[in-house]
Amino acid sequence: MYNISGYRHHSFIEENESRLKKGATPTMKLQNWKKIAYDMFFIVIGSLIFSIGINNFALTNGLAEGGFTGLAIFLYYVFGFSPGIVILLLNIPLLFIGYKVLGKRTFIYTIIGIAMVSVNLEVTKNFSDLGKLSDDLLLAALYTGVCVGAGLGLIFRVGATTGGVDIIARLMNKYHDWSIGKTMFLFDSCVIAINAFEIGREKTMYTMVAVFIGSRVVDLVIEGMSSSKAVTIISNSAVAISNKITVEMDRGITLLKGRGGYTGMDKEVLYVVVSRNELPRLKQLINGVDAQAFVVVHDVKDVLGEGFSFERT
């Protein structure tokens, strides 16, 4: 499947644990339950989209996948075993082994994620009786990647996982110092290679397209679709630029202390985040105060805070 180890997860269960022990207010409890309901909703929806991608695009066109899903698909092609049941059975022993590396909250959400994926794979398998949505293998690979990536992205975004290789990778990282990415890449490669004996070289190549698209879509869903700009400004007129941006653009600025590597002189460095369409205006303001200012623009995603967006609670 796909690696989520580097992403930030938000959970009122963990963040408010100490406060709940001291005595949470009714408002805090309501927020906590709203957050849990919000997370469960996206786990269900994510697992449904994932399952549609597997049943209606991958299996109906003879494609495979990586991770435990790929193993389940291989067993389906060879023996006719149900992928949903196989994924559930493969994950049960791993859950007992991987409890300590997942943590309490992720462990609970992972159990729910695995269960919902297994259930929805069973529920949606009859959708394929309606016939292929496309006979074009390239379209099938693209839609498999989009559905699988979008589904897993929604699940990962709320802090859950679908078990499988993610647990194995974390265990290898903890006890054998293997990188998580390396473990997942090797496992997925082996699974796809095994499937190649059953589906052939051409469909294996299309499967690799689906896996690549899926990994990109996962990142897109987790990081957010909007792209903002973070701007670092180094200038001798930092205060004047800061005041100009604050007044005319109504954007907050962070002033950092810096020192010139060549001159050794202390400088104030400005850091500001703006939306994409505000960037030209920002450049004009900076240029109007100090045409010699050193400006670096960075792409950022999933910006949280005043003036942008907040996590739902």
CSV table of C-alpha atoms in Angstrom, one decimal, residues 46 91 104 129 153 174 262 284:
chain,number,residue,atom,x,y,z
A,46,GLY,CA,-12.5,6.3,1.9
A,91,ASN,CA,-4.0,-8.3,9.0
A,104,LYS,CA,-3.5,3.3,21.0
A,129,ASP,CA,-21.7,-7.7,-12.5
A,153,GLY,CA,-5.8,9.4,1.3
A,174,LYS,CA,12.0,-0.1,14.9
A,262,TYR,CA,29.7,37.3,4.6
A,284,GLN,CA,5.0,44.8,-5.7
